[in-house]
CSV table of C-alpha atoms and ligand atoms in Angstrom, one decimal:
chain,number,residue,atom,x,y,z
S,13,MET,CA,-25.4,-35.6,3.8
S,14,ALA,CA,-22.4,-36.2,1.5
S,15,LYS,CA,-19.4,-34.1,2.3
S,16,LYS,CA,-18.5,-31.3,-0.1
S,17,LYS,CA,-15.3,-31.9,-2.1
S,18,ILE,CA,-12.4,-29.6,-2.0
S,19,LEU,CA,-9.1,-29.5,-3.8
S,20,ILE,CA,-6.0,-28.6,-1.8
S,21,THR,CA,-3.3,-27.8,-4.3
S,22,TRP,CA,-0.3,-28.4,-2.0
S,23,PRO,CA,0.3,-30.5,1.1
S,24,LEU,CA,-0.5,-28.3,4.2
S,25,PRO,CA,0.4,-28.9,7.8
S,26,GLU,CA,-1.1,-32.0,9.3
S,27,ALA,CA,-3.3,-30.1,11.7
S,28,VAL,CA,-4.8,-28.2,8.8
S,29,MET,CA,-5.2,-31.4,6.6
S,30,ALA,CA,-6.9,-33.1,9.6
S,31,ARG,CA,-9.4,-30.3,10.0
S,32,ALA,CA,-10.0,-30.2,6.3
S,33,ARG,CA,-10.6,-34.0,6.2
S,34,GLU,CA,-13.1,-33.8,9.1
S,35,SER,CA,-15.4,-31.5,7.2
S,36,TYR,CA,-14.6,-32.3,3.5
S,37,ASP,CA,-13.8,-34.9,1.0
S,38,VAL,CA,-10.3,-33.7,0.3
S,39,ILE,CA,-8.4,-34.1,-2.9
S,40,ALA,CA,-4.9,-33.1,-2.0
S,41,HIS,CA,-2.2,-32.7,-4.6
S,42,GLY,CA,1.3,-34.0,-3.8
S,43,ASP,CA,4.2,-31.5,-3.9
S,44,ASP,CA,6.5,-33.2,-6.3
S,45,PRO,CA,6.0,-32.1,-9.0
S,46,LYS,CA,3.9,-29.2,-8.1
S,47,ILE,CA,0.4,-29.0,-9.5
S,48,THR,CA,0.1,-27.4,-12.9
S,49,ILE,CA,-2.6,-24.9,-13.7
S,50,GLU,CA,-4.0,-27.4,-16.3
S,51,GLU,CA,-4.1,-30.1,-13.6
S,52,MET,CA,-5.8,-27.7,-11.2
S,53,LEU,CA,-8.4,-26.7,-13.7
S,54,GLU,CA,-9.0,-30.4,-14.6
S,55,THR,CA,-9.4,-31.5,-11.0
S,56,ALA,CA,-11.6,-28.4,-10.3
S,57,LYS,CA,-14.3,-30.0,-12.5
S,58,SER,CA,-15.0,-32.6,-9.8
S,59,VAL,CA,-14.8,-30.5,-6.6
S,60,ASP,CA,-16.8,-27.7,-5.0
S,61,ALA,CA,-14.0,-25.4,-3.8
S,62,ILE,CA,-10.3,-24.8,-4.3
S,63,LEU,CA,-7.8,-24.1,-1.5
S,64,LEU,CA,-4.7,-22.9,-3.4
S,65,THR,CA,-1.4,-21.2,-2.6
S,66,LEU,CA,0.6,-18.3,-4.0
S,67,ASN,CA,2.3,-20.8,-6.4
S,68,GLU,CA,-0.9,-21.2,-8.4
S,69,LYS,CA,-1.0,-18.1,-10.6
S,70,CYS,CA,-4.6,-17.2,-11.6
S,71,PRO,CA,-4.7,-14.2,-13.9
S,72,LYS,CA,-7.9,-13.5,-15.8
S,73,GLU,CA,-7.1,-16.1,-18.5
S,74,VAL,CA,-7.1,-18.8,-15.9
S,75,ILE,CA,-10.0,-17.6,-13.9
S,76,ASP,CA,-12.1,-17.5,-17.1
S,77,ARG,CA,-11.4,-21.2,-17.5
S,78,VAL,CA,-12.3,-22.2,-14.0
S,79,PRO,CA,-15.3,-24.6,-14.3
S,80,GLU,CA,-18.8,-23.3,-13.5
S,81,ASN,CA,-19.1,-25.5,-10.5
S,82,ILE,CA,-16.4,-23.6,-8.6
S,83,LYS,CA,-17.7,-20.6,-6.8
S,84,CYS,CA,-15.2,-20.5,-3.9
S,85,ILE,CA,-11.5,-20.1,-3.9
S,86,SER,CA,-9.5,-19.6,-0.7
S,87,THR,CA,-5.7,-18.8,-0.7
S,88,PHE,CA,-3.2,-20.0,1.9
S,89,SER,CA,-1.5,-16.6,1.9
S,90,ILE,CA,-2.0,-13.0,2.9
S,91,GLY,CA,-0.9,-11.9,-0.6
S,92,PHE,CA,-3.4,-12.2,-3.3
S,93,GLU,CA,-1.7,-10.7,-6.3
S,94,HIS,CA,-1.7,-14.1,-7.9
S,95,ILE,CA,-5.5,-14.1,-8.3
S,96,ASP,CA,-7.4,-11.7,-10.6
S,97,LEU,CA,-10.1,-10.6,-8.2
S,98,GLU,CA,-12.0,-8.6,-10.8
S,99,ALA,CA,-12.2,-11.7,-13.1
S,100,CYS,CA,-13.4,-13.7,-10.0
S,101,LYS,CA,-16.1,-11.1,-9.3
S,102,ALA,CA,-17.2,-11.2,-12.9
S,103,ARG,CA,-17.6,-15.0,-12.7
S,104,GLY,CA,-19.4,-14.9,-9.3
S,105,ILE,CA,-16.5,-16.7,-7.6
S,106,LYS,CA,-16.0,-15.8,-3.9
S,107,VAL,CA,-12.4,-15.4,-2.9
S,108,GLY,CA,-10.8,-15.2,0.6
S,109,ASN,CA,-7.2,-15.1,1.9
S,110,ALA,CA,-5.4,-15.9,5.2
S,111,PRO,CA,-4.4,-12.5,6.5
S,112,HIS,CA,-3.4,-12.9,10.1
S,113,GLY,CA,-1.3,-16.0,10.6
S,114,VAL,CA,1.7,-14.6,8.8
S,115,THR,CA,2.1,-11.5,11.0
S,116,VAL,CA,4.5,-12.4,13.8
S,117,ALA,CA,6.4,-14.9,11.8
S,118,THR,CA,7.1,-12.4,9.0
S,119,ALA,CA,8.0,-9.6,11.4
S,120,GLU,CA,10.5,-12.0,13.0
S,121,ILE,CA,12.1,-12.7,9.6
S,122,ALA,CA,12.3,-8.9,8.9
S,123,MET,CA,14.0,-8.5,12.3
S,124,LEU,CA,16.4,-11.4,11.5
S,125,LEU,CA,17.2,-9.7,8.2
S,126,LEU,CA,17.9,-6.4,9.9
S,127,LEU,CA,20.2,-8.0,12.4
S,128,GLY,CA,21.8,-10.3,9.9
S,129,SER,CA,22.5,-7.5,7.5
S,130,ALA,CA,23.7,-5.0,10.1
S,131,ARG,CA,26.1,-7.7,11.7
S,132,ARG,CA,27.1,-9.3,8.4
S,133,ALA,CA,25.9,-12.8,9.5
S,134,SER,CA,25.9,-14.5,6.1
S,135,GLU,CA,29.5,-13.4,5.4
S,136,GLY,CA,30.6,-14.8,8.8
S,137,GLU,CA,28.7,-18.1,8.1
S,138,ARG,CA,30.4,-18.3,4.7
S,139,MET,CA,33.8,-17.7,6.2
S,140,ILE,CA,33.4,-20.7,8.5
S,141,ARG,CA,31.8,-23.0,5.9
S,142,THR,CA,34.5,-22.3,3.3
S,143,ARG,CA,37.1,-23.0,6.0
S,144,SER,CA,38.6,-19.6,5.4
S,145,TRP,CA,38.4,-18.1,8.9
S,146,PRO,CA,41.8,-16.9,9.9
S,147,GLY,CA,40.8,-16.4,13.5
S,148,TRP,CA,39.5,-13.4,15.4
S,149,GLN,CA,40.7,-10.1,14.1
S,150,PRO,CA,39.9,-6.5,15.3
S,151,LEU,CA,38.7,-5.4,11.9
S,152,GLN,CA,37.1,-8.6,10.7
S,153,LEU,CA,33.5,-8.4,9.5
S,154,VAL,CA,32.7,-5.3,11.5
S,155,GLY,CA,29.1,-4.3,11.0
S,156,GLN,CA,27.0,-1.8,13.0
S,157,ARG,CA,24.6,-1.9,15.9
S,158,LEU,CA,20.9,-1.3,15.6
S,159,ASP,CA,20.3,0.7,18.7
S,160,GLY,CA,19.6,4.4,18.1
S,161,LYS,CA,19.3,3.9,14.4
S,162,LYS,CA,16.3,5.1,12.4
S,163,LEU,CA,14.2,2.4,10.9
S,164,GLY,CA,11.9,3.5,8.2
S,165,ILE,CA,8.9,1.1,7.6
S,166,TYR,CA,7.1,1.5,4.4
S,167,GLY,CA,3.7,-0.1,4.9
S,168,PHE,CA,2.5,0.1,8.5
S,169,GLY,CA,-0.2,-2.6,8.5
S,170,LYS,CA,-0.1,-5.6,10.9
S,171,ILE,CA,3.4,-6.8,9.8
S,172,GLY,CA,4.9,-3.4,9.8
S,173,GLN,CA,3.6,-2.8,13.3
S,174,ALA,CA,4.8,-6.1,14.6
S,175,LEU,CA,8.2,-5.3,13.2
S,176,ALA,CA,8.1,-1.9,14.9
S,177,LYS,CA,7.3,-3.6,18.2
S,178,ARG,CA,10.3,-5.9,17.8
S,179,ALA,CA,12.7,-3.2,16.6
S,180,ARG,CA,11.7,-1.0,19.6
S,181,GLY,CA,13.1,-3.9,21.7
S,182,PHE,CA,16.4,-3.3,19.9
S,183,ASP,CA,16.1,0.5,20.7
S,184,MET,CA,15.6,1.5,17.1
S,185,GLU,CA,13.8,4.7,16.3
S,186,ILE,CA,10.6,4.0,14.4
S,187,HIS,CA,9.6,6.0,11.4
S,188,TYR,CA,6.8,5.0,9.0
S,189,TYR,CA,4.9,6.0,5.9
S,190,ASP,CA,1.6,4.4,4.8
S,191,ILE,CA,-1.4,5.7,2.8
S,192,TYR,CA,-3.3,5.3,6.1
S,193,ARG,CA,-2.0,7.2,9.1
S,194,GLN,CA,-2.4,5.3,12.4
S,195,PRO,CA,-4.3,6.9,15.3
S,196,ALA,CA,-2.2,8.8,17.8
S,197,GLU,CA,-2.4,6.0,20.4
S,198,LYS,CA,-1.1,3.5,18.0
S,199,GLU,CA,1.8,5.7,17.0
S,200,LYS,CA,2.5,6.2,20.8
S,201,GLU,CA,2.5,2.4,21.3
S,202,PHE,CA,5.6,2.2,19.0
S,203,ASP,CA,6.9,5.7,19.5
S,204,ALA,CA,6.4,5.8,15.8
S,205,ILE,CA,7.0,9.0,13.8
S,206,TYR,CA,4.7,9.4,10.8
S,207,HIS,CA,5.9,10.8,7.5
S,208,ASP,CA,3.4,12.2,5.0
S,209,SER,CA,5.3,11.0,2.0
S,210,LEU,CA,7.6,8.2,1.0
S,211,ASP,CA,10.3,10.6,0.1
S,212,SER,CA,10.3,12.1,3.6
S,213,LEU,CA,10.5,8.6,5.1
S,214,LEU,CA,13.4,7.6,2.7
S,215,SER,CA,15.4,10.7,3.6
S,216,VAL,CA,15.8,9.6,7.3
S,217,SER,CA,15.9,5.8,6.9
S,218,GLN,CA,19.3,4.4,7.9
S,219,PHE,CA,17.5,1.1,7.8
S,220,PHE,CA,14.5,0.7,5.5
S,221,SER,CA,12.0,-2.1,5.6
S,222,ILE,CA,9.6,-2.8,2.8
S,223,ASN,CA,6.2,-4.0,4.2
S,224,ALA,CA,3.8,-2.8,1.5
S,225,PRO,CA,1.6,-5.1,-0.6
S,226,SER,CA,2.2,-5.6,-4.3
S,227,THR,CA,-0.1,-3.3,-6.1
S,228,PRO,CA,0.1,-1.4,-9.4
S,229,GLN,CA,1.1,1.6,-7.2
S,230,THR,CA,3.9,-0.1,-5.4
S,231,ARG,CA,5.4,-2.4,-8.0
S,232,GLY,CA,9.0,-1.3,-8.9
S,233,PHE,CA,8.8,1.6,-6.4
S,234,PHE,CA,12.3,0.7,-5.0
S,235,ASN,CA,14.5,1.8,-7.8
S,236,LYS,CA,17.4,4.1,-8.6
S,237,ALA,CA,15.5,7.3,-7.8
S,238,THR,CA,14.2,5.9,-4.5
S,239,ILE,CA,17.6,4.6,-3.5
S,240,GLU,CA,19.1,8.0,-4.1
S,241,LYS,CA,16.8,9.5,-1.5
S,242,LEU,CA,18.1,7.1,1.3
S,243,PRO,CA,21.0,8.1,3.4
S,244,GLN,CA,24.4,7.0,2.1
S,245,GLY,CA,25.1,3.4,3.1
S,246,ALA,CA,21.5,2.6,4.1
S,247,ILE,CA,20.4,-1.0,4.7
S,248,VAL,CA,17.2,-2.3,3.1
S,249,VAL,CA,15.2,-5.4,4.0
S,250,ASN,CA,12.3,-6.8,2.0
S,251,THR,CA,9.8,-9.3,3.4
S,252,ALA,CA,6.9,-8.2,1.3
S,253,ARG,CA,7.1,-9.0,-2.4
S,254,GLY,CA,10.0,-9.1,-4.8
S,255,ASP,CA,8.2,-7.2,-7.5
S,256,LEU,CA,8.3,-4.0,-5.4
S,257,VAL,CA,12.0,-3.8,-6.2
S,258,ASN,CA,13.9,-3.0,-9.4
S,259,ASP,CA,16.6,-5.7,-9.0
S,260,GLU,CA,19.1,-4.1,-11.5
S,261,ASP,CA,19.0,-0.8,-9.6
S,262,MET,CA,19.3,-2.5,-6.2
S,263,ILE,CA,22.2,-4.6,-7.4
S,264,ALA,CA,24.0,-1.6,-8.8
S,265,ALA,CA,23.5,0.3,-5.5
S,266,LEU,CA,24.9,-2.7,-3.5
S,267,LYS,CA,27.9,-2.9,-5.8
S,268,SER,CA,28.7,0.8,-5.6
S,269,GLY,CA,28.2,0.9,-1.8
S,270,ARG,CA,25.3,3.4,-2.2
S,271,LEU,CA,23.4,0.8,-0.2
S,272,ALA,CA,25.5,-1.0,2.4
S,273,TYR,CA,23.5,-4.2,2.6
S,274,ALA,CA,20.2,-5.8,1.6
S,275,GLY,CA,18.4,-8.5,3.5
S,276,LEU,CA,15.9,-10.1,1.1
S,277,ASP,CA,13.3,-12.8,1.7
S,278,VAL,CA,11.3,-12.3,-1.5
S,279,PHE,CA,12.3,-11.9,-5.1
S,280,LEU,CA,10.9,-11.0,-8.5
S,281,GLY,CA,10.3,-14.2,-10.4
S,282,GLU,CA,11.3,-16.4,-7.4
S,283,PRO,CA,12.7,-19.1,-7.3
S,284,LYS,CA,14.6,-17.9,-10.4
S,285,ILE,CA,16.1,-14.8,-8.9
S,286,ASN,CA,18.3,-12.2,-10.6
S,287,GLU,CA,21.7,-13.7,-11.2
S,288,GLY,CA,23.3,-10.5,-9.9
S,289,TYR,CA,22.4,-11.4,-6.3
S,290,TYR,CA,24.3,-14.7,-6.1
S,291,ASP,CA,27.8,-13.3,-5.8
S,292,LEU,CA,27.1,-10.1,-4.0
S,293,PRO,CA,28.7,-10.4,-0.5
S,294,ASN,CA,26.6,-7.6,1.1
S,295,THR,CA,23.4,-9.5,0.9
S,296,PHE,CA,21.6,-11.7,3.4
S,297,LEU,CA,19.2,-13.9,1.3
S,298,PHE,CA,16.3,-16.2,2.4
S,299,PRO,CA,14.1,-18.4,0.2
S,300,HIS,CA,10.7,-16.7,1.2
S,301,LEU,CA,10.8,-17.9,4.8
S,302,GLY,CA,8.5,-15.1,6.1
S,303,SER,CA,5.6,-17.3,7.2
S,304,ALA,CA,7.6,-20.5,7.6
S,305,ALA,CA,6.9,-21.1,11.3
S,306,VAL,CA,4.6,-23.9,12.4
S,307,GLU,CA,2.3,-21.5,14.3
S,308,ALA,CA,1.9,-19.3,11.2
S,309,ARG,CA,1.4,-22.1,8.7
S,310,ASN,CA,-1.3,-23.7,10.9
S,311,GLN,CA,-3.1,-20.5,11.4
S,312,MET,CA,-2.9,-19.7,7.7
S,313,GLY,CA,-4.5,-23.0,6.9
S,314,PHE,CA,-7.2,-22.5,9.5
S,315,GLU,CA,-8.0,-19.1,8.1
S,316,ALA,CA,-8.2,-20.5,4.6
S,317,LEU,CA,-10.5,-23.2,5.8
S,318,ASP,CA,-12.7,-20.6,7.7
S,319,ASN,CA,-13.4,-19.0,4.4
S,320,ILE,CA,-14.5,-22.3,2.8
S,321,ASP,CA,-16.6,-23.2,5.8
S,322,ALA,CA,-18.4,-19.8,5.7
S,323,PHE,CA,-19.0,-20.2,2.0
S,324,PHE,CA,-20.7,-23.5,2.3
S,325,ALA,CA,-22.7,-22.2,5.3
S,326,GLY,CA,-24.0,-19.5,3.0
S,327,LYS,CA,-22.2,-16.8,5.0
S,328,GLU,CA,-19.8,-14.1,4.1
S,329,MET,CA,-16.2,-15.3,4.2
S,330,PRO,CA,-14.4,-13.9,7.3
S,331,PHE,CA,-11.4,-13.0,5.1
S,332,LYS,CA,-13.2,-12.0,2.0
S,333,LEU,CA,-11.3,-10.5,-0.9
S,334,ALA,CA,-14.0,-10.8,-3.6
R,12,LIG,C1,1.9,-14.8,2.1
R,12,LIG,O1,1.1,-15.3,2.8
R,12,LIG,O2,1.5,-14.0,1.1
R,12,LIG,C2,3.3,-15.0,2.3
R,12,LIG,O3,4.1,-14.4,1.3
R,12,LIG,C3,3.6,-16.4,2.4
R,12,LIG,O4,4.8,-16.5,3.1
């Protein structure tokens, strides 16, 4: 039987490509330049499924133009705000994501942002690279320790919990708010203290980590009003999505010292980020590195392929979204 054809919109790790090629006739797009939506829609006419990434934005207008032959889309990401699921449902297109591979890698990056922000790592790095280090000084780049500090985690899903586990290793006190409260034994595992509102969580969070998905309810939630509820000089890290943050309000708070530091891995409109971030010394900034670990990227690819395999086997996708 002829192999099914799939489009992979971006080069993926070799182990993932090898597995894909074993089962499918793969059309893989090169990464330079990245695939345009028009190219994706054109190529889609001659394939049976699409494995795409968060770079390929698929609002309703795009989904409505997906050719009739496509009934399966799988995304190489845990996030799925780039795909209009309702539009997919209306067109009978099954959609799946890759929800597990990112967990540990993203929690590690959140931990790195917490540490790097608390200990002013990027300022130190810059001092060396700009050849401006005058030598050791008692008051030079003095940050703060993590131990004994209250870490508020907003969004206590898999990544939030993996961060809690790591932060416990640094003797941080874990607080969380989520629309779902974890069972008592889970809370005990992390010595996590539940807050029944975001405001309550904010009021104690000397360190605040954003781990909630991008939804109509969460977008822009981190703004002037929210920041005002944090303790003076709090440190915030974001490994979730940039659109949860109001950049102007965050930048103003970093400039005034209301926030001591921000460690950010994700940005609204990335890679074109708010100009205000570039010259702020009290930021530790990464180019969306959360899942950029070989173990994570392999697993993400395998999960995305699991969805496609299940679809062609006439089964429910294991990581079904629509
Ligand atoms: C995801 O999978 O949604 C991540 O943001 C990719 O790093």
